[in-house]
Amino acid sequence: MSISAITPFLVPPEQVEQARQSDADFQGFLALVEKSSGERVPLQALSKARFRVVDSRNGSIDDLTLTDTVLSSGQPVAIQDLIASTTGIERARLAHSLWRLDSFEGVKAWLKAVLAVVRLAHDLEGQLRGHILLAEIIIPMVEAVERKEYVLPNGDMASDAITRNLGIRAKVFALDRARRLPRGGNDGNSIMERLSRTLSSRGPR
C-alpha cells in the first residue's frame, strides 16, 4: 500500500496530539469524525474483509477483496491501494490534515491524494465489510457547494449527499459558512459552529 500522495498534507504526530489536547475546534471536529467514520480494525483484519465500491460508471460493485481492482480516474487501482490512506494512517492524523485546510481547492487536492474513503463495519454475521467511496464521486459535490449550488443535478441536497466520513461534509460546509461571514468577523469562528449554522439555515434534513 502507498500513502505517498497524502504525505505532504500530514504534520508530525506530536502536532496532532497538541491540537487534540488544546484546540477545542479540532476536538469537536475529531469527535464528529470518530462518530461518522466506522470501526477501527487492525490492518491484518482487512485481508478477510469484503468491500463495496460505488463509482459513477458502474454503480455499486460488491464482494470485492483487497487484491481486486476498480477504475479510479480511469485507471485500474487495487482496493488495497485505494484505501491505503484511510486504513494506513492514524485516524486523528488524517482528520487533522483535512481540518487544517482553508480552501475548497485544498479540500479537492486532499481528496485526490486520498483517492477514496472507506467505512468499515461488521455485519450481523460478523463479516467485516468496507463501503468505499471514490474521491472522484465526492469532488463534484464539493465543487457544487463551492459554486453555491446546494441542490445537486440529481435533486439531492449537497448537505445530505456529501459523505460524513472523516469529517468531509463538516469541512466543506464550514468553508461555505466561513466565506459568508463579514470580513474580519470572528463570530462563529470554529468549524463546528460554522457547520451547525450552515446546516440549520437550510432546515432539518
mmCIF file of the C-alpha atoms, coordinates in Angstrom:
data_MODEL
# 
_entry.id   MODEL 
# 
loop_
_atom_site.group_PDB 
_atom_site.id 
_atom_site.type_symbol 
_atom_site.label_atom_id 
_atom_site.label_alt_id 
_atom_site.label_comp_id 
_atom_site.label_asym_id 
_atom_site.label_entity_id 
_atom_site.label_seq_id 
_atom_site.pdbx_PDB_ins_code 
_atom_site.Cartn_x 
_atom_site.Cartn_y 
_atom_site.Cartn_z 
_atom_site.occupancy 
_atom_site.B_iso_or_equiv 
_atom_site.pdbx_formal_charge 
_atom_site.auth_seq_id 
_atom_site.auth_comp_id 
_atom_site.auth_asym_id 
_atom_site.auth_atom_id 
_atom_site.pdbx_PDB_model_num 
ATOM 1   C CA . MET A 1 1   ? 0.000   0.000   0.000   1.00 0.00 ? 1   MET A CA 1 
ATOM 2   C CA . SER A 1 2   ? 1.206   3.507   -0.799  1.00 0.00 ? 2   SER A CA 1 
ATOM 3   C CA . ILE A 1 3   ? 0.326   6.691   1.042   1.00 0.00 ? 3   ILE A CA 1 
ATOM 4   C CA . SER A 1 4   ? 2.910   8.924   -0.622  1.00 0.00 ? 4   SER A CA 1 
ATOM 5   C CA . ALA A 1 5   ? 0.347   11.235  -2.248  1.00 0.00 ? 5   ALA A CA 1 
ATOM 6   C CA . ILE A 1 6   ? -1.202  12.281  1.071   1.00 0.00 ? 6   ILE A CA 1 
ATOM 7   C CA . THR A 1 7   ? 2.122   12.707  2.884   1.00 0.00 ? 7   THR A CA 1 
ATOM 8   C CA . PRO A 1 8   ? 2.524   16.444  2.030   1.00 0.00 ? 8   PRO A CA 1 
ATOM 9   C CA . PHE A 1 9   ? -0.755  17.148  3.849   1.00 0.00 ? 9   PHE A CA 1 
ATOM 10  C CA . LEU A 1 10  ? 0.348   15.492  7.092   1.00 0.00 ? 10  LEU A CA 1 
ATOM 11  C CA . VAL A 1 11  ? 2.044   17.129  10.050  1.00 0.00 ? 11  VAL A CA 1 
ATOM 12  C CA . PRO A 1 12  ? 4.136   15.283  12.660  1.00 0.00 ? 12  PRO A CA 1 
ATOM 13  C CA . PRO A 1 13  ? 2.102   13.215  15.141  1.00 0.00 ? 13  PRO A CA 1 
ATOM 14  C CA . GLU A 1 14  ? 3.172   15.429  18.040  1.00 0.00 ? 14  GLU A CA 1 
ATOM 15  C CA . GLN A 1 15  ? 1.483   18.435  16.417  1.00 0.00 ? 15  GLN A CA 1 
ATOM 16  C CA . VAL A 1 16  ? -1.710  16.438  16.008  1.00 0.00 ? 16  VAL A CA 1 
ATOM 17  C CA . GLU A 1 17  ? -1.547  15.392  19.647  1.00 0.00 ? 17  GLU A CA 1 
ATOM 18  C CA . GLN A 1 18  ? -1.037  19.003  20.722  1.00 0.00 ? 18  GLN A CA 1 
ATOM 19  C CA . ALA A 1 19  ? -4.151  20.024  18.762  1.00 0.00 ? 19  ALA A CA 1 
ATOM 20  C CA . ARG A 1 20  ? -6.077  17.121  20.260  1.00 0.00 ? 20  ARG A CA 1 
ATOM 21  C CA . GLN A 1 21  ? -5.159  18.257  23.760  1.00 0.00 ? 21  GLN A CA 1 
ATOM 22  C CA . SER A 1 22  ? -5.501  22.032  23.434  1.00 0.00 ? 22  SER A CA 1 
ATOM 23  C CA . ASP A 1 23  ? -7.623  23.038  20.414  1.00 0.00 ? 23  ASP A CA 1 
ATOM 24  C CA . ALA A 1 24  ? -11.352 22.880  21.153  1.00 0.00 ? 24  ALA A CA 1 
ATOM 25  C CA . ASP A 1 25  ? -12.200 23.270  17.480  1.00 0.00 ? 25  ASP A CA 1 
ATOM 26  C CA . PHE A 1 26  ? -10.150 20.241  16.487  1.00 0.00 ? 26  PHE A CA 1 
ATOM 27  C CA . GLN A 1 27  ? -11.509 18.306  19.445  1.00 0.00 ? 27  GLN A CA 1 
ATOM 28  C CA . GLY A 1 28  ? -15.047 18.886  18.187  1.00 0.00 ? 28  GLY A CA 1 
ATOM 29  C CA . PHE A 1 29  ? -14.106 18.007  14.639  1.00 0.00 ? 29  PHE A CA 1 
ATOM 30  C CA . LEU A 1 30  ? -12.362 14.820  15.728  1.00 0.00 ? 30  LEU A CA 1 
ATOM 31  C CA . ALA A 1 31  ? -15.355 13.766  17.827  1.00 0.00 ? 31  ALA A CA 1 
ATOM 32  C CA . LEU A 1 32  ? -17.540 14.093  14.737  1.00 0.00 ? 32  LEU A CA 1 
ATOM 33  C CA . VAL A 1 33  ? -15.012 12.121  12.681  1.00 0.00 ? 33  VAL A CA 1 
ATOM 34  C CA . GLU A 1 34  ? -14.953 9.299   15.214  1.00 0.00 ? 34  GLU A CA 1 
ATOM 35  C CA . LYS A 1 35  ? -18.744 9.143   15.227  1.00 0.00 ? 35  LYS A CA 1 
ATOM 36  C CA . SER A 1 36  ? -19.060 9.037   11.442  1.00 0.00 ? 36  SER A CA 1 
ATOM 37  C CA . SER A 1 37  ? -16.099 7.043   10.116  1.00 0.00 ? 37  SER A CA 1 
ATOM 38  C CA . GLY A 1 38  ? -16.838 3.455   11.048  1.00 0.00 ? 38  GLY A CA 1 
ATOM 39  C CA . GLU A 1 39  ? -14.970 0.891   13.082  1.00 0.00 ? 39  GLU A CA 1 
ATOM 40  C CA . ARG A 1 40  ? -11.251 0.869   13.707  1.00 0.00 ? 40  ARG A CA 1 
ATOM 41  C CA . VAL A 1 41  ? -9.782  -2.501  12.756  1.00 0.00 ? 41  VAL A CA 1 
ATOM 42  C CA . PRO A 1 42  ? -6.217  -3.855  12.682  1.00 0.00 ? 42  PRO A CA 1 
ATOM 43  C CA . LEU A 1 43  ? -4.613  -3.878  9.247   1.00 0.00 ? 43  LEU A CA 1 
ATOM 44  C CA . GLN A 1 44  ? -4.280  -7.653  9.261   1.00 0.00 ? 44  GLN A CA 1 
ATOM 45  C CA . ALA A 1 45  ? -8.064  -7.975  9.503   1.00 0.00 ? 45  ALA A CA 1 
ATOM 46  C CA . LEU A 1 46  ? -8.519  -6.296  6.124   1.00 0.00 ? 46  LEU A CA 1 
ATOM 47  C CA . SER A 1 47  ? -7.439  -9.429  4.276   1.00 0.00 ? 47  SER A CA 1 
ATOM 48  C CA . LYS A 1 48  ? -10.722 -11.053 5.309   1.00 0.00 ? 48  LYS A CA 1 
ATOM 49  C CA . ALA A 1 49  ? -12.898 -8.042  4.562   1.00 0.00 ? 49  ALA A CA 1 
ATOM 50  C CA . ARG A 1 50  ? -15.296 -7.726  1.658   1.00 0.00 ? 50  ARG A CA 1 
ATOM 51  C CA . PHE A 1 51  ? -15.697 -4.345  0.014   1.00 0.00 ? 51  PHE A CA 1 
ATOM 52  C CA . ARG A 1 52  ? -18.385 -2.458  -1.818  1.00 0.00 ? 52  ARG A CA 1 
ATOM 53  C CA . VAL A 1 53  ? -17.391 0.309   -4.222  1.00 0.00 ? 53  VAL A CA 1 
ATOM 54  C CA . VAL A 1 54  ? -19.643 2.949   -5.706  1.00 0.00 ? 54  VAL A CA 1 
ATOM 55  C CA . ASP A 1 55  ? -18.453 4.712   -8.851  1.00 0.00 ? 55  ASP A CA 1 
ATOM 56  C CA . SER A 1 56  ? -20.067 6.938   -11.440 1.00 0.00 ? 56  SER A CA 1 
ATOM 57  C CA . ARG A 1 57  ? -19.729 4.413   -14.292 1.00 0.00 ? 57  ARG A CA 1 
ATOM 58  C CA . ASN A 1 58  ? -20.743 1.071   -12.866 1.00 0.00 ? 58  ASN A CA 1 
ATOM 59  C CA . GLY A 1 59  ? -22.791 1.979   -9.815  1.00 0.00 ? 59  GLY A CA 1 
ATOM 60  C CA . SER A 1 60  ? -22.273 -0.417  -6.913  1.00 0.00 ? 60  SER A CA 1 
ATOM 61  C CA . ILE A 1 61  ? -19.824 -3.337  -7.117  1.00 0.00 ? 61  ILE A CA 1 
ATOM 62  C CA . ASP A 1 62  ? -19.937 -5.764  -4.205  1.00 0.00 ? 62  ASP A CA 1 
ATOM 63  C CA . ASP A 1 63  ? -17.945 -8.573  -2.613  1.00 0.00 ? 63  ASP A CA 1 
ATOM 64  C CA . LEU A 1 64  ? -14.500 -7.288  -3.590  1.00 0.00 ? 64  LEU A CA 1 
ATOM 65  C CA . THR A 1 65  ? -11.261 -8.213  -1.837  1.00 0.00 ? 65  THR A CA 1 
ATOM 66  C CA . LEU A 1 66  ? -8.070  -6.240  -1.243  1.00 0.00 ? 66  LEU A CA 1 
ATOM 67  C CA . THR A 1 67  ? -6.482  -7.537  -4.436  1.00 0.00 ? 67  THR A CA 1 
ATOM 68  C CA . ASP A 1 68  ? -9.423  -6.802  -6.737  1.00 0.00 ? 68  ASP A CA 1 
ATOM 69  C CA . THR A 1 69  ? -9.133  -3.732  -8.940  1.00 0.00 ? 69  THR A CA 1 
ATOM 70  C CA . VAL A 1 70  ? -11.589 -0.991  -9.838  1.00 0.00 ? 70  VAL A CA 1 
ATOM 71  C CA . LEU A 1 71  ? -11.336 2.089   -12.010 1.00 0.00 ? 71  LEU A CA 1 
ATOM 72  C CA . SER A 1 72  ? -10.255 5.278   -10.273 1.00 0.00 ? 72  SER A CA 1 
ATOM 73  C CA . SER A 1 73  ? -9.969  8.340   -12.530 1.00 0.00 ? 73  SER A CA 1 
ATOM 74  C CA . GLY A 1 74  ? -9.964  5.960   -15.469 1.00 0.00 ? 74  GLY A CA 1 
ATOM 75  C CA . GLN A 1 75  ? -7.094  3.837   -14.169 1.00 0.00 ? 75  GLN A CA 1 
ATOM 76  C CA . PRO A 1 76  ? -7.267  0.356   -12.624 1.00 0.00 ? 76  PRO A CA 1 
ATOM 77  C CA . VAL A 1 77  ? -6.361  0.531   -8.942  1.00 0.00 ? 77  VAL A CA 1 
ATOM 78  C CA . ALA A 1 78  ? -6.281  -2.292  -6.414  1.00 0.00 ? 78  ALA A CA 1 
ATOM 79  C CA . ILE A 1 79  ? -8.616  -1.947  -3.439  1.00 0.00 ? 79  ILE A CA 1 
ATOM 80  C CA . GLN A 1 80  ? -5.622  -2.114  -1.083  1.00 0.00 ? 80  GLN A CA 1 
ATOM 81  C CA . ASP A 1 81  ? -4.157  0.976   -2.765  1.00 0.00 ? 81  ASP A CA 1 
ATOM 82  C CA . LEU A 1 82  ? -7.471  2.835   -2.848  1.00 0.00 ? 82  LEU A CA 1 
ATOM 83  C CA . ILE A 1 83  ? -7.851  2.550   0.911   1.00 0.00 ? 83  ILE A CA 1 
ATOM 84  C CA . ALA A 1 84  ? -4.177  2.834   1.886   1.00 0.00 ? 84  ALA A CA 1 
ATOM 85  C CA . SER A 1 85  ? -4.540  6.341   3.302   1.00 0.00 ? 85  SER A CA 1 
ATOM 86  C CA . THR A 1 86  ? -7.723  5.774   5.278   1.00 0.00 ? 86  THR A CA 1 
ATOM 87  C CA . THR A 1 87  ? -6.538  2.489   6.766   1.00 0.00 ? 87  THR A CA 1 
ATOM 88  C CA . GLY A 1 88  ? -2.792  3.026   6.986   1.00 0.00 ? 88  GLY A CA 1 
ATOM 89  C CA . ILE A 1 89  ? -2.696  6.461   8.646   1.00 0.00 ? 89  ILE A CA 1 
ATOM 90  C CA . GLU A 1 90  ? -3.804  7.053   12.222  1.00 0.00 ? 90  GLU A CA 1 
ATOM 91  C CA . ARG A 1 91  ? -7.337  8.461   12.014  1.00 0.00 ? 91  ARG A CA 1 
ATOM 92  C CA . ALA A 1 92  ? -6.717  11.577  14.101  1.00 0.00 ? 92  ALA A CA 1 
ATOM 93  C CA . ARG A 1 93  ? -3.693  12.471  11.984  1.00 0.00 ? 93  ARG A CA 1 
ATOM 94  C CA . LEU A 1 94  ? -5.615  12.063  8.740   1.00 0.00 ? 94  LEU A CA 1 
ATOM 95  C CA . ALA A 1 95  ? -8.561  14.042  10.122  1.00 0.00 ? 95  ALA A CA 1 
ATOM 96  C CA . HIS A 1 96  ? -6.189  16.798  11.231  1.00 0.00 ? 96  HIS A CA 1 
ATOM 97  C CA . SER A 1 97  ? -4.770  17.032  7.697   1.00 0.00 ? 97  SER A CA 1 
ATOM 98  C CA . LEU A 1 98  ? -8.265  17.831  6.417   1.00 0.00 ? 98  LEU A CA 1 
ATOM 99  C CA . TRP A 1 99  ? -9.281  20.049  9.329   1.00 0.00 ? 99  TRP A CA 1 
ATOM 100 C CA . ARG A 1 100 ? -6.322  22.400  8.872   1.00 0.00 ? 100 ARG A CA 1 
ATOM 101 C CA . LEU A 1 101 ? -7.115  23.192  5.214   1.00 0.00 ? 101 LEU A CA 1 
ATOM 102 C CA . ASP A 1 102 ? -8.523  26.634  4.486   1.00 0.00 ? 102 ASP A CA 1 
ATOM 103 C CA . SER A 1 103 ? -9.919  26.433  0.937   1.00 0.00 ? 103 SER A CA 1 
ATOM 104 C CA . PHE A 1 104 ? -12.086 24.353  -1.347  1.00 0.00 ? 104 PHE A CA 1 
ATOM 105 C CA . GLU A 1 105 ? -9.076  23.867  -3.616  1.00 0.00 ? 105 GLU A CA 1 
ATOM 106 C CA . GLY A 1 106 ? -7.199  22.419  -0.685  1.00 0.00 ? 106 GLY A CA 1 
ATOM 107 C CA . VAL A 1 107 ? -10.021 20.006  0.117   1.00 0.00 ? 107 VAL A CA 1 
ATOM 108 C CA . LYS A 1 108 ? -10.214 18.848  -3.505  1.00 0.00 ? 108 LYS A CA 1 
ATOM 109 C CA . ALA A 1 109 ? -6.447  18.330  -3.648  1.00 0.00 ? 109 ALA A CA 1 
ATOM 110 C CA . TRP A 1 110 ? -6.673  16.370  -0.385  1.00 0.00 ? 110 TRP A CA 1 
ATOM 111 C CA . LEU A 1 111 ? -9.406  14.162  -1.801  1.00 0.00 ? 111 LEU A CA 1 
ATOM 112 C CA . LYS A 1 112 ? -7.382  13.467  -4.942  1.00 0.00 ? 112 LYS A CA 1 
ATOM 113 C CA . ALA A 1 113 ? -4.438  12.460  -2.761  1.00 0.00 ? 113 ALA A CA 1 
ATOM 114 C CA . VAL A 1 114 ? -6.567  10.190  -0.562  1.00 0.00 ? 114 VAL A CA 1 
ATOM 115 C CA . LEU A 1 115 ? -8.145  8.513   -3.656  1.00 0.00 ? 115 LEU A CA 1 
ATOM 116 C CA . ALA A 1 116 ? -11.091 7.125   -1.679  1.00 0.00 ? 116 ALA A CA 1 
ATOM 117 C CA . VAL A 1 117 ? -12.589 6.894   1.779   1.00 0.00 ? 117 VAL A CA 1 
ATOM 118 C CA . VAL A 1 118 ? -13.743 3.649   3.363   1.00 0.00 ? 118 VAL A CA 1 
ATOM 119 C CA . ARG A 1 119 ? -16.136 2.979   6.214   1.00 0.00 ? 119 ARG A CA 1 
ATOM 120 C CA . LEU A 1 120 ? -15.575 -0.378  7.904   1.00 0.00 ? 120 LEU A CA 1 
ATOM 121 C CA . ALA A 1 121 ? -18.172 -2.235  9.961   1.00 0.00 ? 121 ALA A CA 1 
ATOM 122 C CA . HIS A 1 122 ? -19.054 -5.805  10.877  1.00 0.00 ? 122 HIS A CA 1 
ATOM 123 C CA . ASP A 1 123 ? -22.358 -7.115  9.563   1.00 0.00 ? 123 ASP A CA 1 
ATOM 124 C CA . LEU A 1 124 ? -24.821 -9.270  11.503  1.00 0.00 ? 124 LEU A CA 1 
ATOM 125 C CA . GLU A 1 125 ? -22.881 -12.412 10.577  1.00 0.00 ? 125 GLU A CA 1 
ATOM 126 C CA . GLY A 1 126 ? -19.617 -10.934 11.850  1.00 0.00 ? 126 GLY A CA 1 
ATOM 127 C CA . GLN A 1 127 ? -18.160 -10.390 8.376   1.00 0.00 ? 127 GLN A CA 1 
ATOM 128 C CA . LEU A 1 128 ? -16.062 -7.242  8.065   1.00 0.00 ? 128 LEU A CA 1 
ATOM 129 C CA . ARG A 1 129 ? -17.487 -5.030  5.344   1.00 0.00 ? 129 ARG A CA 1 
ATOM 130 C CA . GLY A 1 130 ? -15.986 -1.920  3.817   1.00 0.00 ? 130 GLY A CA 1 
ATOM 131 C CA . HIS A 1 131 ? -18.018 0.696   1.942   1.00 0.00 ? 131 HIS A CA 1 
ATOM 132 C CA . ILE A 1 132 ? -15.681 2.617   -0.371  1.00 0.00 ? 132 ILE A CA 1 
ATOM 133 C CA . LEU A 1 133 ? -16.500 5.971   -1.927  1.00 0.00 ? 133 LEU A CA 1 
ATOM 134 C CA . LEU A 1 134 ? -14.127 7.209   -4.607  1.00 0.00 ? 134 LEU A CA 1 
ATOM 135 C CA . ALA A 1 135 ? -12.759 10.737  -4.421  1.00 0.00 ? 135 ALA A CA 1 
ATOM 136 C CA . GLU A 1 136 ? -13.906 11.338  -7.993  1.00 0.00 ? 136 GLU A CA 1 
ATOM 137 C CA . ILE A 1 137 ? -17.505 10.934  -6.768  1.00 0.00 ? 137 ILE A CA 1 
ATOM 138 C CA . ILE A 1 138 ? -17.057 13.337  -3.854  1.00 0.00 ? 138 ILE A CA 1 
ATOM 139 C CA . ILE A 1 139 ? -15.174 16.108  -5.657  1.00 0.00 ? 139 ILE A CA 1 
ATOM 140 C CA . PRO A 1 140 ? -18.054 17.193  -7.966  1.00 0.00 ? 140 PRO A CA 1 
ATOM 141 C CA . MET A 1 141 ? -20.254 17.579  -4.876  1.00 0.00 ? 141 MET A CA 1 
ATOM 142 C CA . VAL A 1 142 ? -17.605 19.756  -3.249  1.00 0.00 ? 142 VAL A CA 1 
ATOM 143 C CA . GLU A 1 143 ? -17.413 21.825  -6.421  1.00 0.00 ? 143 GLU A CA 1 
ATOM 144 C CA . ALA A 1 144 ? -21.184 22.287  -6.390  1.00 0.00 ? 144 ALA A CA 1 
ATOM 145 C CA . VAL A 1 145 ? -21.029 23.762  -2.876  1.00 0.00 ? 145 VAL A CA 1 
ATOM 146 C CA . GLU A 1 146 ? -18.053 25.859  -3.955  1.00 0.00 ? 146 GLU A CA 1 
ATOM 147 C CA . ARG A 1 147 ? -20.303 27.319  -6.676  1.00 0.00 ? 147 ARG A CA 1 
ATOM 148 C CA . LYS A 1 148 ? -23.063 27.775  -4.055  1.00 0.00 ? 148 LYS A CA 1 
ATOM 149 C CA . GLU A 1 149 ? -25.212 25.206  -5.825  1.00 0.00 ? 149 GLU A CA 1 
ATOM 150 C CA . TYR A 1 150 ? -26.657 23.372  -2.859  1.00 0.00 ? 150 TYR A CA 1 
ATOM 151 C CA . VAL A 1 151 ? -29.012 21.145  -4.859  1.00 0.00 ? 151 VAL A CA 1 
ATOM 152 C CA . LEU A 1 152 ? -27.118 18.569  -6.903  1.00 0.00 ? 152 LEU A CA 1 
ATOM 153 C CA . PRO A 1 153 ? -28.072 17.740  -10.519 1.00 0.00 ? 153 PRO A CA 1 
ATOM 154 C CA . ASN A 1 154 ? -29.866 14.579  -9.350  1.00 0.00 ? 154 ASN A CA 1 
ATOM 155 C CA . GLY A 1 155 ? -32.020 16.625  -6.986  1.00 0.00 ? 155 GLY A CA 1 
ATOM 156 C CA . ASP A 1 156 ? -30.244 15.629  -3.773  1.00 0.00 ? 156 ASP A CA 1 
ATOM 157 C CA . MET A 1 157 ? -29.201 18.263  -1.272  1.00 0.00 ? 157 MET A CA 1 
ATOM 158 C CA . ALA A 1 158 ? -25.425 18.543  -1.061  1.00 0.00 ? 158 ALA A CA 1 
ATOM 159 C CA . SER A 1 159 ? -25.798 18.845  2.703   1.00 0.00 ? 159 SER A CA 1 
ATOM 160 C CA . ASP A 1 160 ? -27.200 15.303  2.693   1.00 0.00 ? 160 ASP A CA 1 
ATOM 161 C CA . ALA A 1 161 ? -25.194 13.724  -0.128  1.00 0.00 ? 161 ALA A CA 1 
ATOM 162 C CA . ILE A 1 162 ? -21.618 14.597  0.823   1.00 0.00 ? 162 ILE A CA 1 
ATOM 163 C CA . THR A 1 163 ? -20.190 11.866  3.000   1.00 0.00 ? 163 THR A CA 1 
ATOM 164 C CA . ARG A 1 164 ? -19.695 12.435  6.718   1.00 0.00 ? 164 ARG A CA 1 
ATOM 165 C CA . ASN A 1 165 ? -16.719 10.063  6.666   1.00 0.00 ? 165 ASN A CA 1 
ATOM 166 C CA . LEU A 1 166 ? -13.535 11.670  8.032   1.00 0.00 ? 166 LEU A CA 1 
ATOM 167 C CA . GLY A 1 167 ? -15.445 14.911  8.550   1.00 0.00 ? 167 GLY A CA 1 
ATOM 168 C CA . ILE A 1 168 ? -15.579 15.747  4.833   1.00 0.00 ? 168 ILE A CA 1 
ATOM 169 C CA . ARG A 1 169 ? -19.125 17.124  4.948   1.00 0.00 ? 169 ARG A CA 1 
ATOM 170 C CA . ALA A 1 170 ? -18.325 19.151  8.053   1.00 0.00 ? 170 ALA A CA 1 
ATOM 171 C CA . LYS A 1 171 ? -15.231 20.658  6.461   1.00 0.00 ? 171 LYS A CA 1 
ATOM 172 C CA . VAL A 1 172 ? -16.944 21.570  3.193   1.00 0.00 ? 172 VAL A CA 1 
ATOM 173 C CA . PHE A 1 173 ? -19.822 23.352  4.894   1.00 0.00 ? 173 PHE A CA 1 
ATOM 174 C CA . ALA A 1 174 ? -17.539 25.051  7.393   1.00 0.00 ? 174 ALA A CA 1 
ATOM 175 C CA . LEU A 1 175 ? -15.692 26.581  4.429   1.00 0.00 ? 175 LEU A CA 1 
ATOM 176 C CA . ASP A 1 176 ? -19.024 27.562  2.901   1.00 0.00 ? 176 ASP A CA 1 
ATOM 177 C CA . ARG A 1 177 ? -20.087 29.289  6.103   1.00 0.00 ? 177 ARG A CA 1 
ATOM 178 C CA . ALA A 1 178 ? -16.718 30.999  6.591   1.00 0.00 ? 178 ALA A CA 1 
ATOM 179 C CA . ARG A 1 179 ? -16.838 32.799  3.241   1.00 0.00 ? 179 ARG A CA 1 
ATOM 180 C CA . ARG A 1 180 ? -20.273 34.227  4.059   1.00 0.00 ? 180 ARG A CA 1 
ATOM 181 C CA . LEU A 1 181 ? -19.153 35.777  7.342   1.00 0.00 ? 181 LEU A CA 1 
ATOM 182 C CA . PRO A 1 182 ? -18.336 39.502  7.379   1.00 0.00 ? 182 PRO A CA 1 
ATOM 183 C CA . ARG A 1 183 ? -14.671 40.019  6.566   1.00 0.00 ? 183 ARG A CA 1 
ATOM 184 C CA . GLY A 1 184 ? -12.715 40.242  9.780   1.00 0.00 ? 184 GLY A CA 1 
ATOM 185 C CA . GLY A 1 185 ? -15.603 38.903  11.854  1.00 0.00 ? 185 GLY A CA 1 
ATOM 186 C CA . ASN A 1 186 ? -14.838 36.219  14.398  1.00 0.00 ? 186 ASN A CA 1 
ATOM 187 C CA . ASP A 1 187 ? -18.337 35.233  15.456  1.00 0.00 ? 187 ASP A CA 1 
ATOM 188 C CA . GLY A 1 188 ? -18.812 31.506  14.978  1.00 0.00 ? 188 GLY A CA 1 
ATOM 189 C CA . ASN A 1 189 ? -15.169 31.034  14.106  1.00 0.00 ? 189 ASN A CA 1 
ATOM 190 C CA . SER A 1 190 ? -14.952 27.347  14.959  1.00 0.00 ? 190 SER A CA 1 
ATOM 191 C CA . ILE A 1 191 ? -15.509 24.697  12.320  1.00 0.00 ? 191 ILE A CA 1 
ATOM 192 C CA . MET A 1 192 ? -18.279 23.072  14.340  1.00 0.00 ? 192 MET A CA 1 
ATOM 193 C CA . GLU A 1 193 ? -20.077 26.376  14.900  1.00 0.00 ? 193 GLU A CA 1 
ATOM 194 C CA . ARG A 1 194 ? -19.855 27.263  11.216  1.00 0.00 ? 194 ARG A CA 1 
ATOM 195 C CA . LEU A 1 195 ? -21.147 23.857  10.219  1.00 0.00 ? 195 LEU A CA 1 
ATOM 196 C CA . SER A 1 196 ? -24.113 23.923  12.579  1.00 0.00 ? 196 SER A CA 1 
ATOM 197 C CA . ARG A 1 197 ? -25.129 27.405  11.442  1.00 0.00 ? 197 ARG A CA 1 
ATOM 198 C CA . THR A 1 198 ? -24.831 26.494  7.754   1.00 0.00 ? 198 THR A CA 1 
ATOM 199 C CA . LEU A 1 199 ? -26.949 23.363  8.029   1.00 0.00 ? 199 LEU A CA 1 
ATOM 200 C CA . SER A 1 200 ? -29.511 24.875  10.381  1.00 0.00 ? 200 SER A CA 1 
ATOM 201 C CA . SER A 1 201 ? -30.060 27.707  7.905   1.00 0.00 ? 201 SER A CA 1 
ATOM 202 C CA . ARG A 1 202 ? -31.351 25.059  5.491   1.00 0.00 ? 202 ARG A CA 1 
ATOM 203 C CA . GLY A 1 203 ? -33.672 23.472  7.997   1.00 0.00 ? 203 GLY A CA 1 
ATOM 204 C CA . PRO A 1 204 ? -33.709 19.872  9.216   1.00 0.00 ? 204 PRO A CA 1 
ATOM 205 C CA . ARG A 1 205 ? -32.753 17.113  6.727   1.00 0.00 ? 205 ARG A CA 1 
# 
